[in-house]
C-alpha positions as a printed NumPy array, in Angstrom:
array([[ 27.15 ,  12.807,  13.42 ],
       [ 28.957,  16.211,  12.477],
       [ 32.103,  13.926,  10.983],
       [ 32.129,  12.556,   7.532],
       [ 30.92 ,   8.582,   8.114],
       [ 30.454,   5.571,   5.706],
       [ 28.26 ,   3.438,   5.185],
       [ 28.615,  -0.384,   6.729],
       [ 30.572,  -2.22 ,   4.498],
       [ 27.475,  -4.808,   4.534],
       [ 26.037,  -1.829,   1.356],
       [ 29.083,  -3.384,  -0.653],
       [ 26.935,  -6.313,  -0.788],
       [ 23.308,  -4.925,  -1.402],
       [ 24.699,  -3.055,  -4.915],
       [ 26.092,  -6.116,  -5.633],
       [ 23.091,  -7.943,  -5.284],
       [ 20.874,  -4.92 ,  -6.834],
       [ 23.192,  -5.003, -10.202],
       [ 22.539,  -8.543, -10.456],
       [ 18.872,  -8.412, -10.101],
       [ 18.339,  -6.096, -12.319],
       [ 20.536,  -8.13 , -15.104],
       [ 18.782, -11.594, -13.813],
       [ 17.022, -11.635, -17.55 ],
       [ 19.871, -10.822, -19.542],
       [ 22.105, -13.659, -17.614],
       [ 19.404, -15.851, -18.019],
       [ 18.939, -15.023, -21.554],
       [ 22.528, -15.163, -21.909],
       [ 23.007, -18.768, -20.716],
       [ 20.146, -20.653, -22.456],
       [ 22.22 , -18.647, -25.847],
       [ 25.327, -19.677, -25.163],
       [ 24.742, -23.417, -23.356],
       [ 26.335, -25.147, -26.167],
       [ 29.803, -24.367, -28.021],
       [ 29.525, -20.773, -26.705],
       [ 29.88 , -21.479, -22.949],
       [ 32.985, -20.83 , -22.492],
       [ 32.422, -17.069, -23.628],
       [ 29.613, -16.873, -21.209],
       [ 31.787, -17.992, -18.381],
       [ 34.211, -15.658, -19.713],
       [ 31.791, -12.717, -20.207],
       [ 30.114, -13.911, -16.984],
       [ 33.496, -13.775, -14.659],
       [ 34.131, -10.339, -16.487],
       [ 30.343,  -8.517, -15.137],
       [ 31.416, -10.227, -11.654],
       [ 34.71 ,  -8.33 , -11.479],
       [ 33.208,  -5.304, -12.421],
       [ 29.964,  -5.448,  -9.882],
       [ 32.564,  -6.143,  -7.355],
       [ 34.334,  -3.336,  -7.967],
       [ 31.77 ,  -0.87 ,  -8.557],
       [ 30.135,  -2.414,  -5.316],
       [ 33.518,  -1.228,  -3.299],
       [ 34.123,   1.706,  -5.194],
       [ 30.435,   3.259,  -4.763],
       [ 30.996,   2.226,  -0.688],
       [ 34.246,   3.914,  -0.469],
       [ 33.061,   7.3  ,  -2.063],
       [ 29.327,   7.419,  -0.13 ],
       [ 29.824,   9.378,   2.597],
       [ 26.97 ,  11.247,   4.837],
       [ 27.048,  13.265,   8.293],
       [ 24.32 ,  15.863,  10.008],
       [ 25.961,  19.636,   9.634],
       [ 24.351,  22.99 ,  10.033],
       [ 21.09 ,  21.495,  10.394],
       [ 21.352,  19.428,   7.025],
       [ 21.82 ,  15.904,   6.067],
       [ 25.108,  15.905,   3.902],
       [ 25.459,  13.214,   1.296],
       [ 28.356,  12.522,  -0.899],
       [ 28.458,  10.184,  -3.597],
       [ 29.899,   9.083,  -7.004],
       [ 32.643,   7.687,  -8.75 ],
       [ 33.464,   9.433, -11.557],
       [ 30.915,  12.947, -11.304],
       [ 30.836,  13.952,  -7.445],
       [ 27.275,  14.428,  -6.475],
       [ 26.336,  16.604,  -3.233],
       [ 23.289,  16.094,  -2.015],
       [ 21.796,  18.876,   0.58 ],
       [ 18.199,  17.983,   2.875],
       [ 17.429,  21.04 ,   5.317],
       [ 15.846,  19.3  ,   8.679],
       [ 13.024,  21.497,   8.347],
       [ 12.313,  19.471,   4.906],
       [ 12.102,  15.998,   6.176],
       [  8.45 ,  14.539,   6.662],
       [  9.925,  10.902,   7.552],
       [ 12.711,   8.915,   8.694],
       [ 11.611,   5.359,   7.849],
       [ 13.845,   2.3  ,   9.232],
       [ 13.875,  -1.185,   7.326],
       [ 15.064,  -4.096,   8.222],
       [ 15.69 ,  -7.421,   5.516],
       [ 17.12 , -10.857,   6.625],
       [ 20.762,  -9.794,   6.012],
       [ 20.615,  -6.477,   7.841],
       [ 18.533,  -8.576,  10.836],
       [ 21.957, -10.587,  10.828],
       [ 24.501,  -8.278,  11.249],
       [ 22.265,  -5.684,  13.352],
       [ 21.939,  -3.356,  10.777],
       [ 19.25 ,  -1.538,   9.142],
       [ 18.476,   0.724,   5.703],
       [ 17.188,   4.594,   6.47 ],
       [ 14.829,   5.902,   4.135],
       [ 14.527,   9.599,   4.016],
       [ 11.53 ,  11.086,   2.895],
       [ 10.471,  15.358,   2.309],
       [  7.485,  16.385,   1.159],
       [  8.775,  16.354,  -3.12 ],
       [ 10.556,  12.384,  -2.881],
       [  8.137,  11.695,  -5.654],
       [  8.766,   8.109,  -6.764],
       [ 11.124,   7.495,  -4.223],
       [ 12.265,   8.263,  -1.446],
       [ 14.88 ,  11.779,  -1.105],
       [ 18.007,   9.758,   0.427],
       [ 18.253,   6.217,   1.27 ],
       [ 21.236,   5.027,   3.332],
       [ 21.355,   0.8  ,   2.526],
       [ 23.293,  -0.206,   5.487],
       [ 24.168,   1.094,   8.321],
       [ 24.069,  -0.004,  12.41 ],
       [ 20.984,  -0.337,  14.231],
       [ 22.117,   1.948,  16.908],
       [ 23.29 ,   4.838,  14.546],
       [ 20.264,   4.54 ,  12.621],
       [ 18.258,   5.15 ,  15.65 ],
       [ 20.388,   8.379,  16.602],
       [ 20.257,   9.554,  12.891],
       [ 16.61 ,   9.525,  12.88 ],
       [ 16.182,  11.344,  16.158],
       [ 19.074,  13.638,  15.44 ],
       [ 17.244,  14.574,  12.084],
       [ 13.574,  14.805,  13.934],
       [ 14.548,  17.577,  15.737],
       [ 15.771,  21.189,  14.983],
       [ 18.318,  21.144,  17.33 ],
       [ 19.875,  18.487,  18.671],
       [ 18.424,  16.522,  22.082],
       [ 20.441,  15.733,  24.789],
       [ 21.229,  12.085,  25.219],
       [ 18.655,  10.402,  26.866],
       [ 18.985,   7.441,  29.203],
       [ 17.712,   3.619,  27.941],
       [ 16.2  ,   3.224,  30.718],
       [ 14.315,   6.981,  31.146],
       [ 13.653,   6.457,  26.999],
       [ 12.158,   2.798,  27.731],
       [  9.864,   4.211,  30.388],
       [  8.755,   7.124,  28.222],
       [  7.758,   4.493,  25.163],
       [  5.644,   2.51 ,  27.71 ],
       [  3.415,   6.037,  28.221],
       [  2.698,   6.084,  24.2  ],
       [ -0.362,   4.699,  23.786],
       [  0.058,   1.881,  21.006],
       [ -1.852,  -0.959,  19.598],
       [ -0.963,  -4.213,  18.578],
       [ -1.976,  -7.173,  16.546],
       [ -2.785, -10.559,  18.025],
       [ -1.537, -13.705,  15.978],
       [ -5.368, -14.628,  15.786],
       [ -6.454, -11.45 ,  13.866],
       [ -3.023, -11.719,  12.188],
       [ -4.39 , -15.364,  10.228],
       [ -7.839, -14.288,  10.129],
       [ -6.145, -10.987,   7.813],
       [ -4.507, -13.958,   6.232],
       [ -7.525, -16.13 ,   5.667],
       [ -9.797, -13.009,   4.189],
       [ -7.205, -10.88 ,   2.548],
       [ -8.448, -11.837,  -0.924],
       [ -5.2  , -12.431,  -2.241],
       [ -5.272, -15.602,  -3.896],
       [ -6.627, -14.058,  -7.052],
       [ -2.991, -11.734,  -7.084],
       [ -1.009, -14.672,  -6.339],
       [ -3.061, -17.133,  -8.536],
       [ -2.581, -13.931, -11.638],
       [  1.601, -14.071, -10.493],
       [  1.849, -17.787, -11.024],
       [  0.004, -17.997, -14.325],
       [  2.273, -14.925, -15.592],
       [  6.282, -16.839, -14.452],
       [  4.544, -20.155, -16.05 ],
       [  3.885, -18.452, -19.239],
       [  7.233, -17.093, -19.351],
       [  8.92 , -20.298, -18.575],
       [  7.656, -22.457, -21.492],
       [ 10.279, -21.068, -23.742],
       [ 13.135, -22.735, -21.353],
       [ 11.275, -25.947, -21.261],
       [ 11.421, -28.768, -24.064],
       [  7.986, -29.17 , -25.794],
       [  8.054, -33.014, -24.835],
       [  7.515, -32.21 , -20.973],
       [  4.536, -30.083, -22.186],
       [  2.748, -32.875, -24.226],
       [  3.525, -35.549, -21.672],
       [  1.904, -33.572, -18.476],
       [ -1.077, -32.499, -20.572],
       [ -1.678, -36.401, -21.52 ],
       [ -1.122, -37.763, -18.426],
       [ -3.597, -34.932, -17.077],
       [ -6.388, -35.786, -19.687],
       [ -5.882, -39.207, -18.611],
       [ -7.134, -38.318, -15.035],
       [-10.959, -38.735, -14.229],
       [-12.889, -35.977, -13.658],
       [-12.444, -36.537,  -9.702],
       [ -8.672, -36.211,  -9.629],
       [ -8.721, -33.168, -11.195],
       [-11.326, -31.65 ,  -9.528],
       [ -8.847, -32.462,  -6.537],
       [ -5.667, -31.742,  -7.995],
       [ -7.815, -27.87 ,  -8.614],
       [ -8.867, -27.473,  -5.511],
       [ -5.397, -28.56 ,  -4.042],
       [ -4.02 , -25.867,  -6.164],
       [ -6.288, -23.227,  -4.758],
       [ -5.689, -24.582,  -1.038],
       [ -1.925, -24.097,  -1.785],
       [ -2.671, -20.529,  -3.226],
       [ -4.969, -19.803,  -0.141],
       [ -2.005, -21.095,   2.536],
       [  0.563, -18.592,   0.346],
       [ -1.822, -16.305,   1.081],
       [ -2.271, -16.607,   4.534],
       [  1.38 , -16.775,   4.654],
       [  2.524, -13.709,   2.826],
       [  0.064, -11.614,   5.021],
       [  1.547, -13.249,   8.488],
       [  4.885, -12.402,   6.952],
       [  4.322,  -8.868,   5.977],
       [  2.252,  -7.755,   9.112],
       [  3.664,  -9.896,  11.532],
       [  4.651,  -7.937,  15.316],
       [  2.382,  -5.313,  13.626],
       [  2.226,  -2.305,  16.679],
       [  1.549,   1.096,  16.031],
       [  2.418,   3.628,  18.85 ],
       [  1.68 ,   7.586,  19.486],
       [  4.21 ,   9.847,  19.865],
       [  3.533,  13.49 ,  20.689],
       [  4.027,  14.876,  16.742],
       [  3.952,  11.004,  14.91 ],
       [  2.763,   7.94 ,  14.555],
       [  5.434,   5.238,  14.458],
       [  4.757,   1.755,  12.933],
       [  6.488,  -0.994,  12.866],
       [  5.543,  -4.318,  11.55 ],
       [  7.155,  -7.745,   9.357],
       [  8.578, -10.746,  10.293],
       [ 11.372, -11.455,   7.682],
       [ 12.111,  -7.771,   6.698],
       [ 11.985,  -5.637,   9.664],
       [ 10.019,  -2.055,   9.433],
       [  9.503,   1.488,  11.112],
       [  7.565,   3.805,   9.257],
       [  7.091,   7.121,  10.573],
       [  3.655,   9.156,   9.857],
       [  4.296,  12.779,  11.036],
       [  0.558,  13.863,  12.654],
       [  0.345,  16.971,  10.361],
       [  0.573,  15.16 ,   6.955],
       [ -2.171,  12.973,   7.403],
       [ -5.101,  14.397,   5.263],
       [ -8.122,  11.544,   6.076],
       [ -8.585,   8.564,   7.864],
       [-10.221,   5.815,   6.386],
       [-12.181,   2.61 ,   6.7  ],
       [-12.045,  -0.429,   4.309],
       [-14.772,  -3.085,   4.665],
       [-13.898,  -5.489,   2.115],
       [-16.526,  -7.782,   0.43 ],
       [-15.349, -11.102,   2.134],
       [-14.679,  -9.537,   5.365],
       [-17.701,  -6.838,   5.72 ],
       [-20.011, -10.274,   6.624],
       [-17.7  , -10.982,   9.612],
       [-17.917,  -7.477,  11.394],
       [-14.1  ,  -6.71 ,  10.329],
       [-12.359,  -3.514,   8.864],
       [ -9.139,  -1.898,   7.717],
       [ -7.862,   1.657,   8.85 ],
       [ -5.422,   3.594,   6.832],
       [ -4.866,   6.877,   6.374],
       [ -4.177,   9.312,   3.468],
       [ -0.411,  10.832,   3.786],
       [  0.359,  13.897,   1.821],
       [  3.933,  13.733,   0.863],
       [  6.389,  10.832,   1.031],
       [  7.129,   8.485,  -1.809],
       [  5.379,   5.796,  -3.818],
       [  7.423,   3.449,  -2.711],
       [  5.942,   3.706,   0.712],
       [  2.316,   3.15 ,   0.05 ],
       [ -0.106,   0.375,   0.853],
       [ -1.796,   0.391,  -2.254],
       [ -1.118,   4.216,  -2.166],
       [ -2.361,   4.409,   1.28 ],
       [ -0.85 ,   3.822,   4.941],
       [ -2.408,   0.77 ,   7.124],
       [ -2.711,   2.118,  10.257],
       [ -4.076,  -1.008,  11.529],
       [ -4.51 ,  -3.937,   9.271],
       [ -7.672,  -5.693,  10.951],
       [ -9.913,  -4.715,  13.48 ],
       [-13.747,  -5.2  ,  14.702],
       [-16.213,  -2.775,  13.292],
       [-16.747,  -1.906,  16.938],
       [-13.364,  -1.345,  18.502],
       [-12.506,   1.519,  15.466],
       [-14.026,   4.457,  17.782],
       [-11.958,   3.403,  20.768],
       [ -8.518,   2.5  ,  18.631],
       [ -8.954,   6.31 ,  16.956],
       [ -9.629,   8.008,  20.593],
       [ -6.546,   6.582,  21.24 ],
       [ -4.375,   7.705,  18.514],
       [ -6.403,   9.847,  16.71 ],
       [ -9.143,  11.56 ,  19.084],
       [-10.03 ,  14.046,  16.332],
       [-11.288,  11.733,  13.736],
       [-13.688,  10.14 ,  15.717],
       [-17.231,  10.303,  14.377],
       [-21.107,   9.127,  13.781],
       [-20.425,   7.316,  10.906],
       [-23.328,   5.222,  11.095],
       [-25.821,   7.955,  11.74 ],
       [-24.867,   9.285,   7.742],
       [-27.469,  11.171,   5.49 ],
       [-28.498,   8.754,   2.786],
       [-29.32 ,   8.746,  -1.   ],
       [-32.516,  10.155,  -1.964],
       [-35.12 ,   6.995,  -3.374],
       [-34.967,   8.1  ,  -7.038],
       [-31.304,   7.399,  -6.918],
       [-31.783,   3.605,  -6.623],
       [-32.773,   3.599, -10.657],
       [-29.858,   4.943, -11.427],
       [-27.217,   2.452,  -9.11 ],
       [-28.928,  -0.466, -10.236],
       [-29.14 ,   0.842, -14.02 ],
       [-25.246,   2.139, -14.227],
       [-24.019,  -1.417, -12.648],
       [-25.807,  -3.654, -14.498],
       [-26.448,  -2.027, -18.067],
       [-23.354,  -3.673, -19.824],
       [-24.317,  -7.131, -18.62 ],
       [-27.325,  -6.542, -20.036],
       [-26.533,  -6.088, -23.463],
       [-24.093,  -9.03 , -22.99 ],
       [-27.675, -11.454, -22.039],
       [-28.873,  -9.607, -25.101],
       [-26.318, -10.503, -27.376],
       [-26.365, -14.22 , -26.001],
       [-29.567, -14.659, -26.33 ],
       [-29.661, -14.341, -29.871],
       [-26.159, -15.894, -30.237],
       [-25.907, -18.75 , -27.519],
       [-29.296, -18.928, -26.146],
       [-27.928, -22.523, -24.576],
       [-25.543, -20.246, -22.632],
       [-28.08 , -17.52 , -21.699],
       [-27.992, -18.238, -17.827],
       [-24.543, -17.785, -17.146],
       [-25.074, -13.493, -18.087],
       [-28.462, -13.506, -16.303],
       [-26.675, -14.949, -12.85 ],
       [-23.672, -12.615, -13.538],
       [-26.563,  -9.185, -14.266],
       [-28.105, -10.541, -10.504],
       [-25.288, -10.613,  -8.993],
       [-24.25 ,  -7.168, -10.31 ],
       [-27.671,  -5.587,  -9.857],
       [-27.318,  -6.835,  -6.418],
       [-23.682,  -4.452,  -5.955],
       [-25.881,  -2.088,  -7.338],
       [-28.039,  -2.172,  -4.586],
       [-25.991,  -2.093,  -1.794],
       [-23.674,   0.835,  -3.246],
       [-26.911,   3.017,  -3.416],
       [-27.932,   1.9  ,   0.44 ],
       [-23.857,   1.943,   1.739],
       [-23.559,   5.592,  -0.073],
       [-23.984,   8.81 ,   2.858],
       [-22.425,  11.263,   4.012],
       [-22.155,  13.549,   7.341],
       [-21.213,  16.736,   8.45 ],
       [-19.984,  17.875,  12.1  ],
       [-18.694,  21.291,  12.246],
       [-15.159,  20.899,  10.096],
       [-15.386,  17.957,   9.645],
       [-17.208,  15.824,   6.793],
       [-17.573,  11.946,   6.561],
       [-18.008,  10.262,   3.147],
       [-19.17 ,   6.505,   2.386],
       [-18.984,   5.069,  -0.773],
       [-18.595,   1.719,  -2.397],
       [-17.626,  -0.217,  -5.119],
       [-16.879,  -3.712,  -4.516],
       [-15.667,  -2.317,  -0.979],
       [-17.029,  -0.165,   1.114],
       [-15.049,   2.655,   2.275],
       [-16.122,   5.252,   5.058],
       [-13.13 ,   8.355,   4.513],
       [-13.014,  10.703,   7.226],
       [-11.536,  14.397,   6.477],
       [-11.083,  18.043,   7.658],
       [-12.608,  21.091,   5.553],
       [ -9.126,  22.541,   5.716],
       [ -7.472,  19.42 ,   4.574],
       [-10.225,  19.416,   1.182],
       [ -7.766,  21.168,  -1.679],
       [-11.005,  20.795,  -4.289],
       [-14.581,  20.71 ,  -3.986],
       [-17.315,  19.79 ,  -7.468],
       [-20.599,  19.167,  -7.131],
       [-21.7  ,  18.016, -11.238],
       [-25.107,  17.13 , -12.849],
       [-25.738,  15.523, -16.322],
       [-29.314,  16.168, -17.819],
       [-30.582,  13.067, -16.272],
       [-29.28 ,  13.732, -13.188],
       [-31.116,  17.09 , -13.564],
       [-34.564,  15.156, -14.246],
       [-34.188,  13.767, -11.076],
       [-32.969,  16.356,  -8.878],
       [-29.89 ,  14.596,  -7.636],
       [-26.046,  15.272,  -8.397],
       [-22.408,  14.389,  -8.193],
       [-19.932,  15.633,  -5.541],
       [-16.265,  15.102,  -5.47 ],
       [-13.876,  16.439,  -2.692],
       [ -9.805,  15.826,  -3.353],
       [ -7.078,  16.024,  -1.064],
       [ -3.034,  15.581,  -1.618],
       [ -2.084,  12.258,  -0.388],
       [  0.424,   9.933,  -1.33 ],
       [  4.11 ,  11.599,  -3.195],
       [  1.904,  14.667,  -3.908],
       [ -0.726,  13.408,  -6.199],
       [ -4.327,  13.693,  -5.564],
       [ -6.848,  11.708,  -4.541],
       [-10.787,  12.482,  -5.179],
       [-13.913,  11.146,  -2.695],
       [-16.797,  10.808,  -5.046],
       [-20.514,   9.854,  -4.227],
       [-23.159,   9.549,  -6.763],
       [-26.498,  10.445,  -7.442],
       [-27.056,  12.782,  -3.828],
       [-29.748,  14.754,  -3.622],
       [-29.372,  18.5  ,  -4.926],
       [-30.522,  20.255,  -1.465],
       [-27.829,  17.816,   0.509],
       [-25.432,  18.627,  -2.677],
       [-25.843,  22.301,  -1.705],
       [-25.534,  21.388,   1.661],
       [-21.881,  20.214,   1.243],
       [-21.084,  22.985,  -1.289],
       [-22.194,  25.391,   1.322],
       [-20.377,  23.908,   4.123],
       [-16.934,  23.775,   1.928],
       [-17.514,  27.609,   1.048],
       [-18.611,  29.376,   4.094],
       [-17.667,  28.541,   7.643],
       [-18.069,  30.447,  10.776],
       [-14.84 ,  28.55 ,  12.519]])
């Protein structure tokens, strides 16, 4: 690794292929403008931006060059201005490996290099190179001096004394089948239709929307729920896709993941930046006994996130979390469902804050629509209901350093944490809150490419309010 090495010449093909999906609207653009007489400049002009991306493809290939010196990753790039880019072992948090249908093909894989400042990205990314000096890079750059070389079959007997977990195809479709997602999908195919009515002639528009009003009520109600079957199967799809061969696996300072079925990929969680564990219970899932555990990563780039947070297991039983953390993470196991509750005068003001805008909406109806008046009043139940169970979900716990938080708002979330991973502690009270003798606390931690994230529950009582504020400001450990 100490000699100057290039990347595969497979990264001629992913710039390439970048350049051109970033221009995708202006070609398109482009050739709906010039269709007519003024094809033959577009073919022109077209041949002309293929030259070019070919060129800059091989050119950019040629002059990347990278190799491990001194303890540093080297990295030389540029055509015209010579860049040098400089990352110090010691800086590195992660050393993620992705694989995409291509790279599966030729045995090659992208290295994503991640320090604790990547920000929005990630610090160096290396698009193509083999799967085998991937591998070495990554443990070459783990380490602050180099291993010696290990035997495959002394490294294969090693990885079967991590402890690991892995998803079964069963849990992997029932993810699929309560994942929620048909709403995102359903909101990503009404946003490319509305975009694509300017490419379509207006006749193809008023001939589908008669033939549709010419349906009876039945077929439509059909063709609808076809539509959301289709949008439920994508659903189920994308999920099998994305977490498919899912395994997570303990290593003495990491976690490493790896999961997908058409892009390939090994993220690595290094044990010291994780800041909280938590548990998701989502609304359509919390019913069946199922959960989600992620965890909050300081550091790292946005561009590793799930929904700003890591999965550390995408679906689970309520009751196998305790034994799947003494597993990987002994120290975050804990009572969380012997938590402190909300005092009783609290309830007032859950079921108040979640329903009062509804209820000047039945207000406004009823002097407005009053024929419509029931739709708001089933809407303010089933709000007032949320209402309710955030106030009886809401708790909290405290053993030694550490503190366990549950909260909800349309899912519940249980966050486990560390006093000295808590960067910011504020209990608050508004004069009503004061009337009642309950307030507002909010812990924060650094998570995801450096930013914060805050814990909030609502509406505690001011002795247990103290009782956190107490516990965050004077320890005996």
């Amino acid at each position: 690794m100490s000699e100057k090495r290039r990347l595969h010449p497979a990264a001629i093909l992913f710039t390439i292929v970048k350049m051109f999906k970033e221009l995708i609207f202006t070609i398109g653009v482009g050739f709906f403008a010039f269709k007519e007489e003024g094809m033959a400049y577009f073919i022109i002009g077209g041949s002309a931006l293929v030259i070019i991306a070919l060129s800059f493809g091989i050119l950019s290939w040629y002059r990347y060059t990278y190799r491990v010196e001194d303890e540093e990753l080297r990295i030389e790039h540029g055509i015209i201005i010579r860049r040098k880019r400089y990352i110090s072992k010691n800086r590195i948090q992660s050393i993620d490996l992705t694989q995409n249908v291509v790279h599966r093909l030729f045995k090659l894989v992208k290295v994503n290099i991640e320090t604790a400042g990547s920000g929005m990205g990630s610090e160096a990314s290396l698009k193509a190179v083999k799967l085998k000096t991937g591998e070495a890079l990554r443990e070459e750059l783990k380490t602050a001096k180099k291993a010696a070389t290990i035997e495959s079959a002394d490294a294969e007997q090693m990885e079967q004394d991590f402890p690991s977990e892995t998803i079964t195809k069963r849990r992997l479709f029932v993810a699929g089948t309560t994942s929620g997602s048909i709403g995102i999908i359903f909101i990503i195919f009404s946003v490319v239709f509305s975009d694509l009515d300017q490419f379509i002639p207006d006749s193809y528009y008023e001939n589908t929307f008669n033939t549709i009003i010419g349906f009876s009520i039945i077929i439509i109600t059909i063709l609808v729920l076809a539509l959301l079957l289709l949008l439920w199967l994508l659903g189920i799809a994308g999920t099998m896709i994305k977490y498919g061969n899912f395994t997570i696996t303990k290593h003495p300072d990491e976690l490493l993941i790896t999961r997908g079925l058409l892009e390939k990929k090994q993220t690595t969680i290094p044990l010291r930046r994780i800041q909280a564990v938590g548990i998701n219970e989502s609304i359509i899932r919390q019913p069946f006994g199922y959960v989600t555990v992620y965890a909050e990563v300081a550091g790292g780039s946005i561009q590793k996130g799930e929904d700003f947070s890591t999965i550390l297991f995408p679906i689970m039983k309520r009751t196998e979390v305790d034994d799947f953390l003494t597993k990987l993470l002994p120290e975050y196991v804990s009572e969380r469902n012997k938590l402190k509750g909300l005092p009783a005068q609290a309830k007032t003001f859950y079921l108040v804050r979640s329903s009062m805008l509804l209820m000047l909406v039945a207000i406004a109806m009823l002097f407005l629509f009053p024929q419509f008046i029931w739709a708001p009043i089933i809407v303010l139940l089933l709000c007032m209901y949320i209402g309710l169970l955030r106030y009886k979900d809401a708790g909290f716990r405290i053993d030694g350093e550490r503190l366990t938080l549950r909260s909800r708002v349309i899912n519940r979330k249980t966050i486990i944490l560390f006093h000295k991973r808590i960067q910011s502690f504020e209990s608050k009270q508004y004069w009503l809150q004061k009337r009642a003798s309950v307030a507002t606390l909010k812990a924060s931690i650094v998570s995801s490419f450096g930013a914060g994230t805050h814990y909030k529950i609502k509406d505690l009582s001011v002795d247990d309010a103290m009782e956190i504020a107490d516990w965050y400001s004077f320890r005996d450990y």
